[in-house]
Amino acid sequence: MKLRGIAIVKGYTAGEIFIVDSSYDNENNDIKIEQVEEAIKLYINYLMEEVEGMENKYKEYANFYINLLKSPTFIQNIKSKGNNIIQSISLAIDEIANKMLEINDEHYKSISNELKFFKNELLDFIRGRVDNLEIKQNSIIVAKNLTVRQSLKAIKSNIKGAILETSALTSHPVLILKDKGIPTIIGIENAVNIAKNYKYAILNDDEVEFTNETLIFQTKSIDIIYDKDEFETKDGIKVKVQINIDFPSEIEKIKNFDIGLFRTEYLYLNGIIGKNEQKDIYEYMSQKVYPKILTIRLFDLGGDKVPLSLENTSVRGIRYLLNYNRELLNKQISAIKLANKLKNIRILIPMVSSVEEVIEIRKLIEDIDIGIMVETPSSALITDRFKKYVQFFSLGTNDLSQYTLAISRNDINFQQFHPSIFRLIYYSFSKSKPKPFSVCGDMASNDLGLIALLSFGIRIISIPISYVNRAKEIIGKLNKQMLSEISRKIITAHKEEDILKCLNYYLDILSK
Ligand code: PEP
Ligand code: MG
C-alpha cells in the first residue's frame, strides 16, 4: 500500500515498522526501583564532581544530600509508597522537608526550602537518565504524534525513518528528526492503524509504502556539500549558511560551517545538568567546529520541553532561568565560560521579551558575544532597543508565529505565512541593522520561507544539515530582480493565501 504525505527530510530508507503508541511515554510511570537506584548512584557522582575543589561549606551541603540518598530508609520509604516511582520519590522528600519545618528553627526551615529545589533537580535527572521507552533499534517508527522525549529516544535507538499522522511541521519532536536528518514523512492519515497490518515500510521522499514482503534494506544516505558556508545567487548575492543542531554528536558531520543554533535543552532533558558534564561537551564541540563559531543557546525550557522542575511555572526560556532557576543558569554560564578556551563560542538567549533580561545576562557574562532569539512579538517590535546590548540577533519563526497568531506550533493548522509574521520579520530585521541578523527558525529551511526571507534582504540563515543541499540549489537559482518582486508582493499582500500563491509561483519558476 502506497501513500503520500509531506516529506520533512527527503530520502530513501526502509526497515521494520515499530509503532510508538501515545501511551508509551506516560512520564516514565513504570520506572523500576533498580533503575532509580542506578540513577541515584550517578546523581551522587554528579554531586561529588560538582563540589570538587569548592569551599567546605558547599561540600557539607553536598554531603547532606549524598547521605540522604544513600540512606536505606530513604529507598525503603520510596518502595513503600506505591507504583509510581516519580511520585513516590517526590512524596518521600516532601515528608523530610515537612519534618524539618516542624522543628521550627531558621536553619532547618532553609534546608526544608532547599529540599524542594533538590527534589526537582533529582527528579529531572532521574527522568533524563532512566528511560523505559523501548524503541526497536534501526526501525521505522510510525506514530500519531511524538512527544519530545519520544523523539529523543527514537534518535538514541538509531531509527531509520519516521512516519507520522500529525502535520505539525514545526513541533519540536518533528524538528528533532529534521535536524538529525532522519527521513521523515508527516501528514499520513491513519498511519498507525494501517501500519498494524504490515511488517515493513519503505520511505521514498514524500511517499511511503507499507509492505509485508521481506526487504533488502538499502539506505541511500543524503549527500551533503560541506565545502563552503556561503552560497551565491545567480547574480552573486552571498548568503551565509549556518547549521542548527540538537545533539553534540551532530557536530561530527559538520565542517566549515558555524553552528548558528545549538539547542541545549535536550542535554537537560537527557539528564545532563552538571557544570562539569556541560563544560566537557561544550569544549569538545567548540574544538570540533573551530575556527568556526559555536552558538550555544541557553536552556530553553518550557513549552513542550517541560522538566518536572518547571511544572508549576508558566514562563519559558530566559524568564524561567532568571526567575525560577538561577542555579541552573549559573551552572550553564560557568560551563560555557570554562569551555570557551578557543574563544569561538557565542551565547544565544531564548524567549527574550524585554531589554532588562539581556542586561541581567550581560552582568553574568563579560567577554563572550551574546545575541537574542527574536521569537516573541515583544522582542520583534523593539530590536532597535536591544542593539546596544547584543552582538547579534537570531530570528525564531516557529515561536514568533505561534505567539503572534495565538495557535500552538504543534497544531495542524499552524501557519507561518500570515502577513503579520512578514511585517514582524521585516520590521525587526530593518530595525536591527547594522547588527548581524540570522534566521534559525524553520522558515529558513522551507523552500517557500527561504525565498521570502531572502527577498527581505536577510543574508544569514541557520538550517538543519538535511536542508543544506536544497538551500544551495534554491539560492543558486534566485536573482536580485526576482527577489525584489517577491518582497514587494509579500509586503502588499492582504492574506496568507496571496503570499503562498506568490511564493509558489516563483518556486515553480525556479524548479523549471
Ligand atoms: C524558533 O522558535 O523558531 C526556534 C528556532 O526555536 P525552537 O524551535 O527551538 O523553539
Ligand atoms: Mg523557539
Coordinates of C-alpha atoms and ligand atoms in Angstrom, one line a residue:
M1 CA 0.0 0.0 0.0
K2 CA 1.4 3.4 -1.1
L3 CA 0.6 6.7 0.5
R4 CA 1.8 10.3 0.1
G5 CA 2.5 12.8 2.8
I6 CA 4.7 15.8 3.4
A7 CA 8.4 15.0 3.4
I8 CA 10.2 16.7 6.3
V9 CA 13.5 15.1 5.4
K10 CA 13.6 13.7 1.9
G11 CA 15.4 10.4 1.3
Y12 CA 15.1 6.7 0.7
T13 CA 15.0 4.3 3.6
A14 CA 13.4 1.1 4.5
G15 CA 13.0 -1.0 7.6
E16 CA 10.9 -2.9 10.1
I17 CA 7.9 -1.0 11.4
F18 CA 7.8 0.0 15.1
I19 CA 4.6 1.6 16.3
V20 CA 5.1 4.2 19.0
D21 CA 1.9 4.3 21.0
S22 CA 1.0 7.6 22.5
S23 CA 0.6 5.9 25.9
Y24 CA 4.3 4.9 25.9
D25 CA 5.8 8.0 27.4
N26 CA 3.4 8.4 30.2
E27 CA 6.1 10.3 32.2
N28 CA 8.1 7.1 32.9
N29 CA 5.5 5.9 35.4
D30 CA 6.7 2.3 35.3
I31 CA 10.3 3.0 36.2
K32 CA 11.7 0.2 38.2
I33 CA 13.3 0.7 41.6
E34 CA 16.6 -0.8 40.4
Q35 CA 16.8 1.8 37.7
V36 CA 16.2 4.5 40.2
E37 CA 18.9 3.1 42.4
E38 CA 21.3 3.2 39.5
A39 CA 20.3 6.8 38.6
I40 CA 20.8 7.8 42.2
K41 CA 24.3 6.4 42.2
L42 CA 25.0 8.6 39.1
Y43 CA 23.5 11.6 40.7
I44 CA 25.7 11.1 43.8
N45 CA 28.8 11.0 41.5
Y46 CA 27.5 14.2 39.8
L47 CA 27.1 15.9 43.1
M48 CA 30.6 14.9 44.2
E49 CA 32.1 16.2 40.9
E50 CA 30.2 19.5 41.1
V51 CA 31.6 20.4 44.5
E52 CA 35.2 19.1 43.9
G53 CA 37.6 21.9 44.7
M54 CA 34.9 24.1 46.2
E55 CA 34.8 25.5 49.7
N56 CA 34.0 23.2 52.6
K57 CA 30.6 24.8 53.1
Y58 CA 29.5 23.5 49.7
K59 CA 30.9 20.1 50.3
E60 CA 28.9 19.9 53.5
Y61 CA 25.8 20.8 51.6
A62 CA 26.5 18.1 49.1
N63 CA 27.3 15.6 51.9
F64 CA 23.9 16.2 53.4
Y65 CA 22.2 15.2 50.2
I66 CA 24.5 12.3 49.5
N67 CA 23.8 10.9 52.9
L68 CA 20.2 11.3 52.4
L69 CA 20.3 9.5 49.1
K70 CA 22.5 6.7 50.5
S71 CA 20.3 6.0 53.5
P72 CA 18.5 2.7 53.3
T73 CA 15.4 4.2 54.9
F74 CA 15.1 6.7 52.0
I75 CA 14.9 3.9 49.4
Q76 CA 12.6 1.8 51.7
N77 CA 10.3 4.8 52.1
I78 CA 10.1 5.2 48.3
K79 CA 9.4 1.5 47.9
S80 CA 6.6 1.6 50.4
K81 CA 4.7 4.4 48.6
G82 CA 3.3 2.6 45.6
N83 CA 3.9 2.0 41.9
N84 CA 4.5 5.5 40.5
I85 CA 8.2 5.9 41.5
I86 CA 8.5 9.6 40.4
Q87 CA 5.6 10.4 42.7
S88 CA 7.0 8.2 45.5
I89 CA 10.3 10.0 45.5
S90 CA 8.6 13.3 45.5
L91 CA 6.5 12.3 48.5
A92 CA 9.5 10.9 50.3
I93 CA 11.4 14.1 50.0
D94 CA 8.4 16.2 50.8
E95 CA 8.0 14.3 54.1
I96 CA 11.6 15.1 55.1
A97 CA 11.1 18.7 54.2
N98 CA 7.9 18.9 56.3
K99 CA 9.6 17.3 59.3
M100 CA 12.2 20.0 59.1
L101 CA 9.6 22.7 59.1
E102 CA 8.0 21.2 62.2
I103 CA 11.3 21.8 64.1
N104 CA 10.6 25.5 63.9
D105 CA 14.2 26.6 63.5
E106 CA 15.5 29.0 60.9
H107 CA 18.3 26.7 59.9
Y108 CA 16.0 23.7 59.3
K109 CA 13.5 26.0 57.6
S110 CA 16.1 27.0 55.0
I111 CA 17.1 23.3 54.5
S112 CA 13.5 22.4 54.0
N113 CA 13.2 25.1 51.3
E114 CA 16.3 23.9 49.6
L115 CA 15.0 20.4 49.6
K116 CA 12.3 21.5 47.1
F117 CA 14.9 22.5 44.6
F118 CA 16.9 19.4 45.3
K119 CA 13.9 17.3 44.7
N120 CA 13.1 18.9 41.3
E121 CA 16.7 18.6 40.2
L122 CA 16.9 15.0 41.3
L123 CA 13.6 14.1 39.6
D124 CA 14.6 15.8 36.3
F125 CA 17.9 14.0 36.5
I126 CA 16.3 10.6 37.1
R127 CA 13.7 11.1 34.3
G128 CA 16.5 12.0 31.9
R129 CA 18.8 9.1 32.8
V130 CA 16.1 6.4 33.2
D131 CA 14.2 5.8 30.1
N132 CA 11.8 2.9 29.9
L133 CA 10.5 3.6 26.4
E134 CA 11.8 0.8 24.2
I135 CA 12.0 1.6 20.6
K136 CA 13.3 -1.1 18.3
Q137 CA 16.8 -0.3 17.0
N138 CA 17.1 0.6 13.3
S139 CA 13.3 0.6 12.9
I140 CA 10.9 2.9 11.0
I141 CA 8.7 4.4 13.6
V142 CA 5.0 5.0 13.0
A143 CA 3.1 7.3 15.4
K144 CA 0.1 9.6 15.5
N145 CA 2.3 12.2 17.1
L146 CA 5.5 12.2 19.2
T147 CA 6.5 13.9 22.4
V148 CA 9.9 15.5 22.7
R149 CA 11.0 12.6 24.9
Q150 CA 9.9 10.0 22.4
S151 CA 11.7 11.8 19.7
L152 CA 14.9 11.9 21.7
K153 CA 14.5 8.2 22.5
A154 CA 13.9 7.5 18.8
I155 CA 17.2 9.2 17.9
K156 CA 19.0 7.1 20.6
S157 CA 17.5 4.0 19.1
N158 CA 19.0 4.8 15.7
I159 CA 15.7 4.8 13.9
K160 CA 16.0 4.8 10.1
G161 CA 12.9 6.8 9.4
A162 CA 9.6 8.1 10.8
I163 CA 6.0 8.2 9.6
L164 CA 3.7 10.5 11.5
E165 CA 0.0 11.2 11.3
T166 CA 0.4 14.8 12.5
S167 CA 1.2 17.5 10.1
A168 CA 2.7 20.0 12.6
L169 CA 5.8 21.0 10.7
T170 CA 7.4 23.0 13.4
S171 CA 6.7 21.0 16.5
H172 CA 9.9 20.2 18.5
P173 CA 9.6 16.4 18.1
V174 CA 9.5 16.8 14.3
L175 CA 12.3 19.4 14.3
I176 CA 14.5 16.9 16.2
L177 CA 14.1 14.4 13.4
K178 CA 14.6 17.0 10.8
D179 CA 17.8 18.4 12.4
K180 CA 19.1 14.9 12.7
G181 CA 18.4 14.2 9.0
I182 CA 16.1 11.2 9.6
P183 CA 13.9 10.6 6.6
T184 CA 10.5 11.7 7.9
I185 CA 7.1 11.9 6.3
I186 CA 4.3 13.6 8.2
G187 CA 0.6 14.1 7.4
I188 CA -0.1 10.4 6.7
E189 CA -3.7 9.9 7.8
N190 CA -4.5 6.8 9.9
A191 CA -0.8 5.6 9.6
V192 CA -0.9 3.8 12.9
N193 CA -3.9 1.7 12.1
I194 CA -2.6 0.9 8.6
A195 CA 0.8 0.0 9.9
K196 CA -0.6 -2.6 12.3
N197 CA -1.2 -4.8 9.2
Y198 CA 2.3 -4.6 7.8
K199 CA 5.8 -5.6 8.9
Y200 CA 7.9 -3.2 6.8
A201 CA 7.8 0.4 5.5
I202 CA 9.7 2.0 2.6
L203 CA 10.1 5.8 2.5
N204 CA 11.0 7.4 -0.7
D205 CA 10.9 11.2 -0.4
D206 CA 7.2 12.0 0.2
E207 CA 5.9 8.5 -0.5
V208 CA 5.6 5.7 2.0
E209 CA 4.9 2.1 1.1
F210 CA 3.8 -0.4 3.7
T211 CA 4.6 -4.0 2.8
N212 CA 4.9 -7.5 4.2
E213 CA 7.5 -8.6 1.7
T214 CA 10.9 -9.1 3.1
L215 CA 13.1 -6.3 2.1
I216 CA 16.7 -5.9 1.2
F217 CA 17.4 -2.8 3.2
Q218 CA 19.5 -0.3 1.3
T219 CA 19.5 3.1 2.7
K220 CA 20.8 5.8 0.5
S221 CA 22.5 8.5 2.6
I222 CA 21.9 12.1 1.8
D223 CA 24.9 13.7 0.2
I224 CA 25.7 17.0 1.7
I225 CA 28.0 19.6 0.3
Y226 CA 30.2 20.8 3.1
D227 CA 32.9 22.8 1.4
K228 CA 31.9 26.4 1.8
D229 CA 29.5 28.3 4.1
E230 CA 28.5 30.9 1.6
F231 CA 26.1 30.2 -1.2
E232 CA 25.5 32.7 -4.1
T233 CA 22.5 33.6 -6.1
K234 CA 22.7 33.6 -9.9
D235 CA 23.9 37.2 -9.8
G236 CA 26.4 36.9 -7.0
I237 CA 24.4 37.8 -3.8
K238 CA 26.1 36.0 -1.0
V239 CA 24.1 34.1 1.7
K240 CA 25.9 32.8 4.7
V241 CA 24.7 29.4 5.9
Q242 CA 25.0 28.2 9.5
I243 CA 23.8 24.9 11.0
N244 CA 21.1 24.1 13.6
I245 CA 21.9 21.2 15.9
D246 CA 20.2 19.4 18.8
F247 CA 22.8 16.9 19.8
P248 CA 26.5 17.2 20.4
S249 CA 27.2 14.2 18.1
E250 CA 25.8 16.1 15.1
I251 CA 28.9 18.2 15.2
E252 CA 30.9 15.3 13.7
K253 CA 29.2 15.8 10.3
I254 CA 29.9 19.5 10.1
K255 CA 32.9 21.1 8.5
N256 CA 33.4 24.7 7.6
F257 CA 30.1 25.9 9.0
D258 CA 29.2 28.0 12.0
I259 CA 26.8 26.4 14.4
G260 CA 24.0 29.0 14.4
L261 CA 21.9 27.3 17.0
F262 CA 22.7 24.5 19.4
R263 CA 19.5 23.7 21.4
T264 CA 21.0 22.7 24.7
E265 CA 17.7 21.9 26.4
Y266 CA 17.9 18.4 25.0
L267 CA 21.0 17.9 27.1
Y268 CA 19.0 18.9 30.1
L269 CA 16.1 16.6 29.2
N270 CA 18.6 13.7 28.9
G271 CA 19.7 14.3 32.5
I272 CA 22.9 16.3 31.7
I273 CA 22.7 19.1 34.1
G274 CA 26.0 19.3 35.9
K275 CA 28.5 22.1 35.2
N276 CA 31.4 19.7 34.5
E277 CA 29.5 17.5 32.2
Q278 CA 28.3 20.5 30.2
K279 CA 31.7 22.1 30.1
D280 CA 33.2 18.9 28.6
I281 CA 30.6 18.8 25.9
Y282 CA 30.8 22.5 25.0
E283 CA 34.6 22.4 25.0
Y284 CA 34.6 19.3 22.7
M285 CA 32.1 21.0 20.3
S286 CA 34.0 24.3 20.2
Q287 CA 37.2 22.4 19.3
K288 CA 35.5 20.4 16.6
V289 CA 34.0 23.5 15.0
Y290 CA 37.0 25.8 15.4
P291 CA 37.8 28.2 13.7
K292 CA 34.1 28.5 13.0
I293 CA 31.6 29.7 15.6
L294 CA 29.6 27.6 18.1
T295 CA 26.4 29.4 19.1
I296 CA 25.1 27.9 22.4
R297 CA 21.6 28.7 23.2
L298 CA 20.8 28.8 27.0
F299 CA 18.4 26.2 28.1
D300 CA 15.0 27.0 26.5
L301 CA 12.9 25.0 28.9
G302 CA 9.1 25.3 28.8
G303 CA 6.5 25.0 26.1
D304 CA 6.7 21.4 25.1
K305 CA 10.1 21.0 26.6
V306 CA 9.0 20.8 30.2
P307 CA 11.1 19.3 33.0
L308 CA 9.4 18.5 36.3
S309 CA 11.0 21.5 38.0
L310 CA 9.0 23.7 35.7
E311 CA 5.7 22.1 36.2
N312 CA 4.2 24.9 38.3
T313 CA 5.5 27.8 36.3
S314 CA 4.1 29.3 33.2
V315 CA 7.1 31.1 31.9
R316 CA 9.6 29.8 29.5
G317 CA 13.2 30.3 28.3
I318 CA 15.2 33.1 29.8
R319 CA 12.4 34.2 32.2
Y320 CA 12.3 30.7 33.7
L321 CA 16.0 30.7 34.2
L322 CA 16.2 34.2 35.7
N323 CA 13.2 34.0 37.9
Y324 CA 12.9 30.4 38.9
N325 CA 16.2 28.6 38.4
R326 CA 19.2 30.9 38.8
E327 CA 21.3 27.9 39.9
L328 CA 20.8 26.1 36.6
L329 CA 21.5 29.4 34.7
N330 CA 24.7 30.0 36.6
K331 CA 25.9 26.4 36.1
Q332 CA 25.3 26.7 32.4
I333 CA 27.1 30.0 32.0
S334 CA 30.1 28.9 34.1
A335 CA 30.3 25.7 32.0
I336 CA 30.3 27.8 28.8
K337 CA 32.9 30.2 30.2
L338 CA 35.2 27.4 31.1
A339 CA 34.7 25.7 27.7
N340 CA 35.5 28.8 25.7
K341 CA 39.2 28.4 25.6
L342 CA 39.3 28.9 21.8
K343 CA 37.1 32.0 22.1
N344 CA 34.7 30.8 19.3
I345 CA 31.6 30.4 21.5
R346 CA 28.7 32.8 21.4
I347 CA 25.7 32.7 23.7
L348 CA 22.1 33.0 22.4
I349 CA 19.3 33.9 24.8
P350 CA 15.9 32.2 24.2
M351 CA 12.5 33.7 24.5
V352 CA 13.7 37.2 25.3
S353 CA 10.9 39.7 25.7
S354 CA 12.5 42.7 27.4
V355 CA 15.8 44.6 27.5
E356 CA 16.1 44.0 31.2
E357 CA 16.5 40.3 30.7
V358 CA 19.5 40.9 28.4
I359 CA 21.0 43.4 30.9
E360 CA 20.7 40.8 33.6
I361 CA 22.5 38.2 31.5
R362 CA 25.2 40.7 30.5
K363 CA 26.0 41.1 34.1
L364 CA 26.9 37.4 34.3
I365 CA 29.0 37.3 31.1
E366 CA 31.8 39.7 30.3
D367 CA 33.7 38.7 27.3
I368 CA 31.5 36.4 25.3
D369 CA 29.3 37.7 22.5
I370 CA 25.7 37.5 23.3
G371 CA 22.7 37.5 21.0
I372 CA 18.9 37.2 21.4
M373 CA 16.3 35.0 19.8
V374 CA 13.7 37.2 18.2
E375 CA 10.8 34.9 18.7
T376 CA 8.3 36.8 20.7
P377 CA 6.3 39.6 19.2
S378 CA 7.5 41.9 22.0
S379 CA 11.2 41.4 21.0
A380 CA 10.4 41.6 17.3
L381 CA 8.9 45.1 17.8
I382 CA 11.9 46.5 19.7
T383 CA 15.0 45.1 18.1
D384 CA 16.4 48.7 17.9
R385 CA 16.2 48.9 21.7
F386 CA 18.3 45.7 22.1
K387 CA 21.0 46.8 19.7
K388 CA 23.1 48.4 22.4
Y389 CA 23.3 45.2 24.4
V390 CA 23.7 42.4 22.0
Q391 CA 26.2 41.4 19.3
F392 CA 23.7 39.5 17.1
F393 CA 20.1 38.6 16.5
S394 CA 18.6 35.2 15.6
L395 CA 15.0 35.1 14.4
G396 CA 12.9 32.2 15.6
T397 CA 10.0 32.0 13.2
N398 CA 8.4 29.0 14.9
D399 CA 7.7 30.6 18.2
L400 CA 7.2 34.0 16.7
S401 CA 4.4 32.5 14.6
Q402 CA 2.7 30.7 17.4
Y403 CA 2.8 33.6 19.8
T404 CA 1.7 36.1 17.2
L405 CA -1.1 34.0 15.8
A406 CA -2.2 32.5 19.1
I407 CA -2.0 29.0 17.8
S408 CA 0.2 26.2 19.1
R409 CA 3.1 25.3 16.8
N410 CA 2.0 21.7 17.3
D411 CA -1.4 22.3 15.8
I412 CA -2.1 21.0 12.3
N413 CA -3.5 24.4 11.4
F414 CA -0.3 26.2 12.4
Q415 CA 0.8 28.7 9.8
Q416 CA 3.8 30.9 9.3
F417 CA 3.0 32.8 6.1
H418 CA 0.5 35.2 7.6
P419 CA 1.0 38.8 6.6
S420 CA 1.5 39.8 10.2
I421 CA 4.5 37.4 10.5
F422 CA 6.2 39.0 7.5
R423 CA 5.5 42.5 8.9
L424 CA 7.2 41.5 12.1
I425 CA 10.1 39.9 10.3
Y426 CA 10.6 42.9 8.0
Y427 CA 10.3 45.4 10.9
S428 CA 12.6 43.5 13.3
F429 CA 15.2 43.0 10.6
S430 CA 15.2 46.6 9.4
K431 CA 15.5 47.9 13.0
S432 CA 18.3 45.5 13.9
K433 CA 20.7 46.9 11.4
P434 CA 23.7 47.0 11.4
K435 CA 23.9 44.0 13.8
P436 CA 24.1 40.6 12.2
F437 CA 20.6 39.1 11.9
S438 CA 20.2 35.5 11.1
V439 CA 17.1 33.2 10.9
C440 CA 17.3 29.9 12.7
G441 CA 13.6 29.2 12.7
D442 CA 12.1 26.6 10.4
M443 CA 11.0 29.2 7.8
A444 CA 14.6 29.3 6.6
S445 CA 14.6 25.6 5.9
N446 CA 11.3 25.6 4.0
D447 CA 11.5 26.3 0.2
L448 CA 8.8 29.0 0.3
G449 CA 10.0 30.5 3.5
L450 CA 13.6 30.7 2.4
I451 CA 12.7 32.6 -0.8
A452 CA 10.6 35.0 1.3
L453 CA 13.4 35.7 3.8
L454 CA 16.0 36.3 1.2
S455 CA 13.6 38.7 -0.6
F456 CA 13.6 40.8 2.5
G457 CA 17.4 41.1 2.3
I458 CA 18.2 38.6 5.1
R459 CA 21.6 37.1 4.3
I460 CA 22.4 34.7 7.2
I461 CA 20.3 31.6 7.7
S462 CA 20.8 28.7 10.2
I463 CA 19.3 25.5 8.9
P464 CA 19.5 21.7 9.6
I465 CA 22.2 19.8 7.8
S466 CA 19.5 17.9 5.9
Y467 CA 18.4 21.1 4.1
V468 CA 21.8 22.4 3.1
N469 CA 21.9 21.0 -0.4
R470 CA 18.4 22.1 -1.1
A471 CA 19.1 25.6 0.2
K472 CA 22.2 25.8 -2.1
E473 CA 20.1 24.7 -5.1
I474 CA 17.4 27.3 -4.4
I475 CA 19.7 30.2 -3.7
G476 CA 21.7 29.4 -6.8
K477 CA 18.6 30.0 -9.0
L478 CA 17.5 33.3 -7.5
N479 CA 18.4 36.7 -8.6
K480 CA 18.1 40.3 -7.4
Q481 CA 15.2 41.3 -9.6
M482 CA 13.1 38.2 -8.7
L483 CA 13.8 38.9 -5.0
S484 CA 12.7 42.4 -5.2
E485 CA 9.4 41.5 -7.0
I486 CA 8.8 38.9 -4.3
S487 CA 9.3 41.2 -1.3
R488 CA 7.0 43.8 -2.9
K489 CA 4.3 41.3 -3.3
I490 CA 4.6 39.9 0.2
I491 CA 4.6 43.3 1.8
T492 CA 1.5 44.4 -0.1
A493 CA -0.4 41.2 0.3
H494 CA -3.6 41.2 2.5
K495 CA -3.9 37.5 3.0
E496 CA -1.8 34.4 3.7
E497 CA -3.3 32.8 0.7
D498 CA -1.9 35.6 -1.6
I499 CA 1.6 35.2 -0.1
L500 CA 1.6 31.5 -0.6
K501 CA 0.3 31.8 -4.1
C502 CA 3.1 34.3 -4.9
L503 CA 5.8 32.2 -3.3
N504 CA 4.6 29.0 -5.0
Y505 CA 4.5 30.8 -8.4
Y506 CA 8.2 31.8 -8.0
L507 CA 9.2 28.4 -6.7
D508 CA 7.6 26.8 -9.8
I509 CA 9.7 29.1 -12.0
L510 CA 12.8 28.1 -10.1
S511 CA 12.0 24.4 -10.4
K512 CA 11.8 24.6 -14.2
Ligands
PEP1 C1 12.1 29.1 16.8 O1 11.2 29.3 17.7 O2 11.9 29.4 15.6 C2 13.4 28.4 17.2 C3 14.3 28.3 16.3 O3 13.5 27.9 18.4 P1 12.9 26.5 18.8 O4 12.4 25.9 17.5 O5 14.0 25.7 19.4 O6 11.8 26.8 19.8
MG2 MG 11.9 29.0 19.8

